[in-house]
PDB file of C-alpha atoms in Angstrom:
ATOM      1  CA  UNK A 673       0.000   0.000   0.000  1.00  0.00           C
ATOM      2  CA  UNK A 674       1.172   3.504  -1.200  1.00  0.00           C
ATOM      3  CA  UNK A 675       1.198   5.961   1.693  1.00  0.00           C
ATOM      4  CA  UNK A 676       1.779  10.029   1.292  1.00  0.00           C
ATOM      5  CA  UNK A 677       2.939  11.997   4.193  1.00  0.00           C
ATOM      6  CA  UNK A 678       2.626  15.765   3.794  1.00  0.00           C
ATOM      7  CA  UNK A 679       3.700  18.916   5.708  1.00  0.00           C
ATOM      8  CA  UNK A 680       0.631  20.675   7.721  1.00  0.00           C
ATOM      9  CA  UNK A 681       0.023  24.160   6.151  1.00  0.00           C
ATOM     10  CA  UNK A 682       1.036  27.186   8.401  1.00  0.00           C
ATOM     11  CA  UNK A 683      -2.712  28.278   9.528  1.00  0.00           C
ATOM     12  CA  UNK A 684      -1.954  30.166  12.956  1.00  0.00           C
ATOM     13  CA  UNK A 685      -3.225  33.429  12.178  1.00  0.00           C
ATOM     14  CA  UNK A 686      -6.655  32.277  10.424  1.00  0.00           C
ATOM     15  CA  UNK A 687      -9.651  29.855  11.973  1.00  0.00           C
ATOM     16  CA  UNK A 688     -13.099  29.461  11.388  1.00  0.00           C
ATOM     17  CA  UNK A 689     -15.019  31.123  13.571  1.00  0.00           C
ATOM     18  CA  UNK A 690     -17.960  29.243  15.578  1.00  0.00           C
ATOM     19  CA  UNK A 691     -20.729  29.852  12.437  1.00  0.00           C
ATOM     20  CA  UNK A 692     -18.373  28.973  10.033  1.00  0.00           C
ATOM     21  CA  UNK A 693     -16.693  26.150  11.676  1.00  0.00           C
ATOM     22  CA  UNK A 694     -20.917  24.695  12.036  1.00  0.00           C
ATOM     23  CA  UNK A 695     -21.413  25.392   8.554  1.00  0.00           C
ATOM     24  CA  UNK A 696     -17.772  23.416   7.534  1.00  0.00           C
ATOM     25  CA  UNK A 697     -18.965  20.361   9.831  1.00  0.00           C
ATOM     26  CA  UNK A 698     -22.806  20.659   7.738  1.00  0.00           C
ATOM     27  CA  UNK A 699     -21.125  21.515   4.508  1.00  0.00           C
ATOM     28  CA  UNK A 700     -18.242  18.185   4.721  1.00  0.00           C
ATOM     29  CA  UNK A 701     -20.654  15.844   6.151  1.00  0.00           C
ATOM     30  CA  UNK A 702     -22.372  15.956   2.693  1.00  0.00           C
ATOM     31  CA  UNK A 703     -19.261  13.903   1.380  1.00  0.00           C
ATOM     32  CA  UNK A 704     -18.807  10.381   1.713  1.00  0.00           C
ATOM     33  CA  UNK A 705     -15.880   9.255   4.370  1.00  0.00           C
ATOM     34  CA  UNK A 706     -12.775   9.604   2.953  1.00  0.00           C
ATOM     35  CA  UNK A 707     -13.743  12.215   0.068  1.00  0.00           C
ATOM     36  CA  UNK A 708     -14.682  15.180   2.632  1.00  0.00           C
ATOM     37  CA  UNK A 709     -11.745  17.206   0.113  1.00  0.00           C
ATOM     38  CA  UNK A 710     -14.411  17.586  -2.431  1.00  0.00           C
ATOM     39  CA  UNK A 711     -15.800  20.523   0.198  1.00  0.00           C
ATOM     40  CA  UNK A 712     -12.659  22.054  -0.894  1.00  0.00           C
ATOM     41  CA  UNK A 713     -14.239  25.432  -3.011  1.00  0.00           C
ATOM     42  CA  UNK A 714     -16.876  25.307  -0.270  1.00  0.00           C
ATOM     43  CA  UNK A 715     -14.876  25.943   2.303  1.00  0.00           C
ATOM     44  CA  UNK A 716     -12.504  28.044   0.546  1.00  0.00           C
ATOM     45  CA  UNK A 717     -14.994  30.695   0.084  1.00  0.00           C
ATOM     46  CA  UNK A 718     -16.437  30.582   3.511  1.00  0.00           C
ATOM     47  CA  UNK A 719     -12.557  31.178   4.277  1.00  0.00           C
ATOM     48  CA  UNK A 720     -12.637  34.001   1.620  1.00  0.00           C
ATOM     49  CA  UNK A 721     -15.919  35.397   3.407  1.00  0.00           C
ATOM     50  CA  UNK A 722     -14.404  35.539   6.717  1.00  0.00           C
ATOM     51  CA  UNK A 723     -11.263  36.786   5.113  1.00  0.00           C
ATOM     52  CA  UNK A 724     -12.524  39.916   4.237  1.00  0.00           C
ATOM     53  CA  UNK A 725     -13.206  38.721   0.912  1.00  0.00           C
ATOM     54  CA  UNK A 726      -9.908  37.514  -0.155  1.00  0.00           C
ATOM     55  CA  UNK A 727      -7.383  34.186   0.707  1.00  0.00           C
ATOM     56  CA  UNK A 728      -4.466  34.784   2.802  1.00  0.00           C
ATOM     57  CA  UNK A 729      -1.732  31.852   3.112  1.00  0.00           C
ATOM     58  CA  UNK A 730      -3.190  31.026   6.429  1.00  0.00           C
ATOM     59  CA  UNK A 731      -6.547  30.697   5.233  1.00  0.00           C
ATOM     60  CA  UNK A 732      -6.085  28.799   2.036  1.00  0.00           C
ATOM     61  CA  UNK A 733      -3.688  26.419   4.250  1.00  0.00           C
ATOM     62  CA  UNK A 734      -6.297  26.432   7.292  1.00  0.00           C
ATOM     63  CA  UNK A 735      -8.848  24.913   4.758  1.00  0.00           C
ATOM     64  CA  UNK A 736      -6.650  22.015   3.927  1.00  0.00           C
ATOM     65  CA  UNK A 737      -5.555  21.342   7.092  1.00  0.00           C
ATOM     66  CA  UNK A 738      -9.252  21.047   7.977  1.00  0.00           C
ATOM     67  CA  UNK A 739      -9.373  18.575   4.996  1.00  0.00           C
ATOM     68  CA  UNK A 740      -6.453  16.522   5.500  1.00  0.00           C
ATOM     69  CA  UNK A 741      -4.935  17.001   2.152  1.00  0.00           C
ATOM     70  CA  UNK A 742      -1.600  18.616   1.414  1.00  0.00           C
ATOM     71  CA  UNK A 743      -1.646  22.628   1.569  1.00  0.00           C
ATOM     72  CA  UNK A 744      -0.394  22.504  -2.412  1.00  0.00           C
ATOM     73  CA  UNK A 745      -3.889  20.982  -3.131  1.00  0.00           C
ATOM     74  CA  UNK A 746      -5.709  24.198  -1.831  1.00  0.00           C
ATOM     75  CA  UNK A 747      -3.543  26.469  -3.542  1.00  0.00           C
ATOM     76  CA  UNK A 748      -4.228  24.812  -6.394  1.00  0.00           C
ATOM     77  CA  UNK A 749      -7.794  25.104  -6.473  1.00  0.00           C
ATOM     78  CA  UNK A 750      -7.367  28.997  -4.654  1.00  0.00           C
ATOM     79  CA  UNK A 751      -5.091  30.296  -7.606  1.00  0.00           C
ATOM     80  CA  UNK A 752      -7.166  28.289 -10.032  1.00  0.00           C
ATOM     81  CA  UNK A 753     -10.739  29.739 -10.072  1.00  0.00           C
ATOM     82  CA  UNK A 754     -11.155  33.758 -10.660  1.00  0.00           C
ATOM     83  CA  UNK A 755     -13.774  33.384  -7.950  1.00  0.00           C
ATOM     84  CA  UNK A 756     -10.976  33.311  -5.574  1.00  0.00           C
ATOM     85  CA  UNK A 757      -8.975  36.209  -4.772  1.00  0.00           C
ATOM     86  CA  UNK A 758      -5.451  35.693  -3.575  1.00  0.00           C
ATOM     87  CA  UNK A 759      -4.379  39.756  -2.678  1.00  0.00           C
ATOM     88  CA  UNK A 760      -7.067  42.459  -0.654  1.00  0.00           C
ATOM     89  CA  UNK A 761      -9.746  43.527  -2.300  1.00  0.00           C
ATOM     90  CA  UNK A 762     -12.068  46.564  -0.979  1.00  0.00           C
ATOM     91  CA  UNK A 763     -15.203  46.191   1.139  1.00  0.00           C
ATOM     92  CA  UNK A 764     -17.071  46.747  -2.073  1.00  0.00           C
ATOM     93  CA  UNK A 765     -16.075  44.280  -4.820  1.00  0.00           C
ATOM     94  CA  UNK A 766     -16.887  45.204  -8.393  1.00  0.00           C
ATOM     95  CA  UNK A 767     -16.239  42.980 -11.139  1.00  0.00           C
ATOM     96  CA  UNK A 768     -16.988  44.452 -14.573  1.00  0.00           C
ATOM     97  CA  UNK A 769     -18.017  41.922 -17.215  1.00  0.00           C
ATOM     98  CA  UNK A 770     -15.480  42.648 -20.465  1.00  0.00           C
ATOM     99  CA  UNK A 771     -16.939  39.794 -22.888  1.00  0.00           C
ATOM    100  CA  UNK A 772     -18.677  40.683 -26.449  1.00  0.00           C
ATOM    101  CA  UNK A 773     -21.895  41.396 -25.610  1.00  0.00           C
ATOM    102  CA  UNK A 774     -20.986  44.269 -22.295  1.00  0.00           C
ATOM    103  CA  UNK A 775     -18.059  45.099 -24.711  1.00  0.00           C
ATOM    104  CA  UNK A 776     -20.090  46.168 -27.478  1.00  0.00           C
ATOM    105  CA  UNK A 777     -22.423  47.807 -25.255  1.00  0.00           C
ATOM    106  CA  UNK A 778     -20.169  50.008 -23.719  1.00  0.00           C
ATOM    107  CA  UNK A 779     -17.912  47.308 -21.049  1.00  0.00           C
ATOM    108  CA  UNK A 780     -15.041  49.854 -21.512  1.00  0.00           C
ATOM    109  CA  UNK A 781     -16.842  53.117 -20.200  1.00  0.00           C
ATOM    110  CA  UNK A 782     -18.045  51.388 -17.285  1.00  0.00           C
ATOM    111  CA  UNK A 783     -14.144  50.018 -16.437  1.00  0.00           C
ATOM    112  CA  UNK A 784     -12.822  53.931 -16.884  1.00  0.00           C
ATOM    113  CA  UNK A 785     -16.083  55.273 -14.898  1.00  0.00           C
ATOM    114  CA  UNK A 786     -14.585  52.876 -11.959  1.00  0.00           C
ATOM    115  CA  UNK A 787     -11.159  53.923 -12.433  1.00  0.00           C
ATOM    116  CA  UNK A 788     -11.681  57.583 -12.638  1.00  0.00           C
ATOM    117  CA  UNK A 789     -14.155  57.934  -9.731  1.00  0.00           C
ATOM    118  CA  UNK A 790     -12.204  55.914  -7.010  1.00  0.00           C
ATOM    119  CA  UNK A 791      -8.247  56.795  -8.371  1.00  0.00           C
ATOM    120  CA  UNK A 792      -6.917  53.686  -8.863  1.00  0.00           C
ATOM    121  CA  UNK A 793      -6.166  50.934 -11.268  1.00  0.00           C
ATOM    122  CA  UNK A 794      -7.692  47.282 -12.008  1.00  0.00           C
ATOM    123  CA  UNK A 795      -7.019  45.236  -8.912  1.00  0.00           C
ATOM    124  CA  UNK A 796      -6.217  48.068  -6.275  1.00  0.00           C
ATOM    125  CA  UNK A 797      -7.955  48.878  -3.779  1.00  0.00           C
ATOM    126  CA  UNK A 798      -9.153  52.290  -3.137  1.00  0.00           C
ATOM    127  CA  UNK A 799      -7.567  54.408  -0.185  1.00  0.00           C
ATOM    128  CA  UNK A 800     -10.446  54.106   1.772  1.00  0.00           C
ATOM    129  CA  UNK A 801     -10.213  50.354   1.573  1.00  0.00           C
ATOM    130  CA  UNK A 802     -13.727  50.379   0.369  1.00  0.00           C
ATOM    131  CA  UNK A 803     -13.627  49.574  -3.521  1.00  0.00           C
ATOM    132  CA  UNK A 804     -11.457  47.614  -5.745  1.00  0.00           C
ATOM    133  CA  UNK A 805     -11.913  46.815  -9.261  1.00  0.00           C
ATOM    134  CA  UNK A 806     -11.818  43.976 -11.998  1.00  0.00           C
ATOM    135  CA  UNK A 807     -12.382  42.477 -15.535  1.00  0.00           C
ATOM    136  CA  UNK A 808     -13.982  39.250 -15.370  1.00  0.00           C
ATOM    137  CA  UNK A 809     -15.299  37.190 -18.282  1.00  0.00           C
ATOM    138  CA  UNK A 810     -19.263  36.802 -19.072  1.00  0.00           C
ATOM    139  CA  UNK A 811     -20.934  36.881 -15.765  1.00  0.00           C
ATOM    140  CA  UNK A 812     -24.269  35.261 -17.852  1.00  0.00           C
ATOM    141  CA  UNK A 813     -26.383  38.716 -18.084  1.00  0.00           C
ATOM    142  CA  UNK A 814     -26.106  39.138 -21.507  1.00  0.00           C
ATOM    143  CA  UNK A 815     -29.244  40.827 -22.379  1.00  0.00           C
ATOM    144  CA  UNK A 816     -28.754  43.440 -19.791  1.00  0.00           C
ATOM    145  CA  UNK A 817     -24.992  44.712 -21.052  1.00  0.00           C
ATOM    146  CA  UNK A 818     -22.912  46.203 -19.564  1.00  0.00           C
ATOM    147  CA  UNK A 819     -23.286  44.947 -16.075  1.00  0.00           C
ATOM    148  CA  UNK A 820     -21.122  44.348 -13.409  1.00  0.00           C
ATOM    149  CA  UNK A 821     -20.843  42.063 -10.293  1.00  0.00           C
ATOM    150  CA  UNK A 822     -20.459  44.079  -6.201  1.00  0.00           C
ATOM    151  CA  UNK A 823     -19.682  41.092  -3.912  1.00  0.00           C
ATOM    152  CA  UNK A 824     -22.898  38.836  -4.875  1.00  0.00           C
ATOM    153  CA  UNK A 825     -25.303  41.241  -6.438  1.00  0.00           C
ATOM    154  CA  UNK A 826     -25.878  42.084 -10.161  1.00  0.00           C
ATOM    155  CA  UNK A 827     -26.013  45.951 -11.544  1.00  0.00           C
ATOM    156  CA  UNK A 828     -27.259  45.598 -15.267  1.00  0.00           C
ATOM    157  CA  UNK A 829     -27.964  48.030 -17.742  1.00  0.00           C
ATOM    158  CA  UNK A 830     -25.162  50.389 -16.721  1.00  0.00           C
ATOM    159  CA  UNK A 831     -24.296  53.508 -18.258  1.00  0.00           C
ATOM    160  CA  UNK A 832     -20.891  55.135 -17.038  1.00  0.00           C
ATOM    161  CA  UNK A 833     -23.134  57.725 -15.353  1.00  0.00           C
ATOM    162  CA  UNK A 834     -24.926  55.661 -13.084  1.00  0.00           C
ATOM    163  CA  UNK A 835     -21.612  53.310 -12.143  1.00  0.00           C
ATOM    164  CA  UNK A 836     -20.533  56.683 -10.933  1.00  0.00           C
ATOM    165  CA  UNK A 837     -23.647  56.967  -8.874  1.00  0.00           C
ATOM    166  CA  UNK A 838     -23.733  53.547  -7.779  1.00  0.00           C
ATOM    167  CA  UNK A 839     -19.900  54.048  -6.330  1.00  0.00           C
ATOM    168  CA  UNK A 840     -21.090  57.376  -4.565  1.00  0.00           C
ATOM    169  CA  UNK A 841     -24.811  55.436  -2.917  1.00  0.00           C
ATOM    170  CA  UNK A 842     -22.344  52.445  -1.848  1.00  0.00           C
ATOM    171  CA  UNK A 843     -19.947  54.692  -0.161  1.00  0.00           C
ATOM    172  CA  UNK A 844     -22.703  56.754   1.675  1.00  0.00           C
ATOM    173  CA  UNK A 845     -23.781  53.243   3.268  1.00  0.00           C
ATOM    174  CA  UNK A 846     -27.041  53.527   0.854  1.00  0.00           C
ATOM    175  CA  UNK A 847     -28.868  51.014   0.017  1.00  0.00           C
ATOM    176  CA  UNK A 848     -28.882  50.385  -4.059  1.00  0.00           C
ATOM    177  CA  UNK A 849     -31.490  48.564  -6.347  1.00  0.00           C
ATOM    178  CA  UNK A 850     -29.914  45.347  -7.643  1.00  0.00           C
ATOM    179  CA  UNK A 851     -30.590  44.745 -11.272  1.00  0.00           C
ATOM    180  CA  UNK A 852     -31.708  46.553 -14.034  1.00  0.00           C
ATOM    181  CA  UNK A 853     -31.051  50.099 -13.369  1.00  0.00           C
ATOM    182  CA  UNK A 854     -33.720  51.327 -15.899  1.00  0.00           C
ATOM    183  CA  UNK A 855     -36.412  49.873 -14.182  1.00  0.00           C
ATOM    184  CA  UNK A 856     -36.126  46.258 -17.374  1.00  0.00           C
ATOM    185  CA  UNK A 857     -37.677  43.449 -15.900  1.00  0.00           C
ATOM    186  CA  UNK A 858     -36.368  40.654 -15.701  1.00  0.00           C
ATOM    187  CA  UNK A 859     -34.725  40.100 -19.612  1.00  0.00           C
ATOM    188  CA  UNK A 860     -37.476  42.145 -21.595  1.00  0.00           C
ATOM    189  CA  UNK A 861     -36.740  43.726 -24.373  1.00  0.00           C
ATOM    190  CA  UNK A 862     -36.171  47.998 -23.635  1.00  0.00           C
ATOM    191  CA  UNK A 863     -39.234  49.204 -23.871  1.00  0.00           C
ATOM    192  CA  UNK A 864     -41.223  47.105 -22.967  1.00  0.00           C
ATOM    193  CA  UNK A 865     -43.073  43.541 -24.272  1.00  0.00           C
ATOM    194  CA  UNK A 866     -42.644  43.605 -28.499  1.00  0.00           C
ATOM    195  CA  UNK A 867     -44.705  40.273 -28.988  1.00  0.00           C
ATOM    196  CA  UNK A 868     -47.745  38.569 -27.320  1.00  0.00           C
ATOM    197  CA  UNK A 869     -49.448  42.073 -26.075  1.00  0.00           C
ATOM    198  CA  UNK A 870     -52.808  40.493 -25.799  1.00  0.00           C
ATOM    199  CA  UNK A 871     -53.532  37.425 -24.015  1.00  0.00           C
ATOM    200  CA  UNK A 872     -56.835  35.883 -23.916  1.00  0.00           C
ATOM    201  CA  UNK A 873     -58.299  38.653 -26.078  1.00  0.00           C
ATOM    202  CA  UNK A 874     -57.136  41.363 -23.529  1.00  0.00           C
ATOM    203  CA  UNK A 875     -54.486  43.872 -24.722  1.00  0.00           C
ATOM    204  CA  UNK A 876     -51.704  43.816 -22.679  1.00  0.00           C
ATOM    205  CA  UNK A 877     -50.666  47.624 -21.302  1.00  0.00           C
ATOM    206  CA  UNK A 878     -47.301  48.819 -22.290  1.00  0.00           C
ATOM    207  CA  UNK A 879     -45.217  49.787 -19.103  1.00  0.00           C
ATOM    208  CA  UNK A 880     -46.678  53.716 -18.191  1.00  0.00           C
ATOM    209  CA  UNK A 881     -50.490  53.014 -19.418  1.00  0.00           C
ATOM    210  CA  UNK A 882     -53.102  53.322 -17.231  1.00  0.00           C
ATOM    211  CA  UNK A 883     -50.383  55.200 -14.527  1.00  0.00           C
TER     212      UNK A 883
END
């Protein structure tokens, strides 16, 4: 029988706390025995989460410690997946999708909007510590280009104005609409329904009649 030995990864300065450490045990216990490493992006972004939204050493080596598995397997996986941030990030995490469809609707003036308003470059963090900014690839809300990702919430239909307003509600602590920013819902088309506007022999109202 083949038998590994491995190093422990240097975790001192990073634990779960008690939620997270519950939510580990619930989250590993889903695995059979012996294949509890395939919580391994689980845990990495509860890590991430308590981490102030990015991976330290200690963290990405606390998670395979808790694992068992050799601290080269998490960093692996950590450096791997864009979801994973290996550097600080600011409290406010915006990820602007750059692929074809946001590009051709205007990706670029959204990215310099970001740039401009909070001084700094992609991947810095603002001196406040409360905004850093990306390019990611297609974040899946095509019809509503450009959008961008802050942290887990959507902003579509983005002009470089409104990023700028956006940046300004999130730093006054305000709360800000997630989603279309021109009131779309859901994927419509702008403007409003073009096709099956009467159901059942009822016209359908276009958004504003009857107001």
């Amino acid at each position: 029988m083949k038998t590994t030995s491995f190093p422990k990864g240097n975790s001192e300065d990073f634990a779960f706390d008690t939620e997270n450490l519950k939510r580990a045990e619930t989250i590993t216990a889903r695995y059979p025995e012996g294949r509890q490493s395939s919580a391994m992006i689980a845990l990495l972004d509860l890590a991430q989460r308590q981490n102030g939204g990015w991976l330290s050493v200690p963290a990405i080596e606390y998670v395979a410690n808790y694992l068992e598995v050799a601290p080269i397997r998490a960093h692996e996986v950590a450096s791997f997946y864009s979801m994973f941030n290996t550097q600080p990030v600011g409290k406010h995490f915006i990820q602007v999708c750059r692929t074809t469809p946001c590009w051709l609707r205007g990706s670029d003036g959204i990215t310099e909007a970001c740039k401009k308003k909070l001084g700094v470059g992609l991947r810095e963090v603002s001196e406040d510590g409360l905004f850093s900014v990306i390019e990611v690839e297609c974040l899946g809300a095509c019809a509503n280009a450009p959008m961008v990702q802050i942290n887990d919430h959507y902003y579509e239909d983005l002009t470089p104005e409104r990023m700028t307003e956006i940046i300004d509600e999130l730093r006054a602590g305000e709360d800000v609409p997630v989603g279309s920013q021109t009131g779309r819902l859901s994927s419509a088309p702008e403007g409003g329904p073009q096709t099956l506007l009467e159901v059942a022999g009822s016209e359908v109202a276009s958004p504003g009649e009857g107001d």
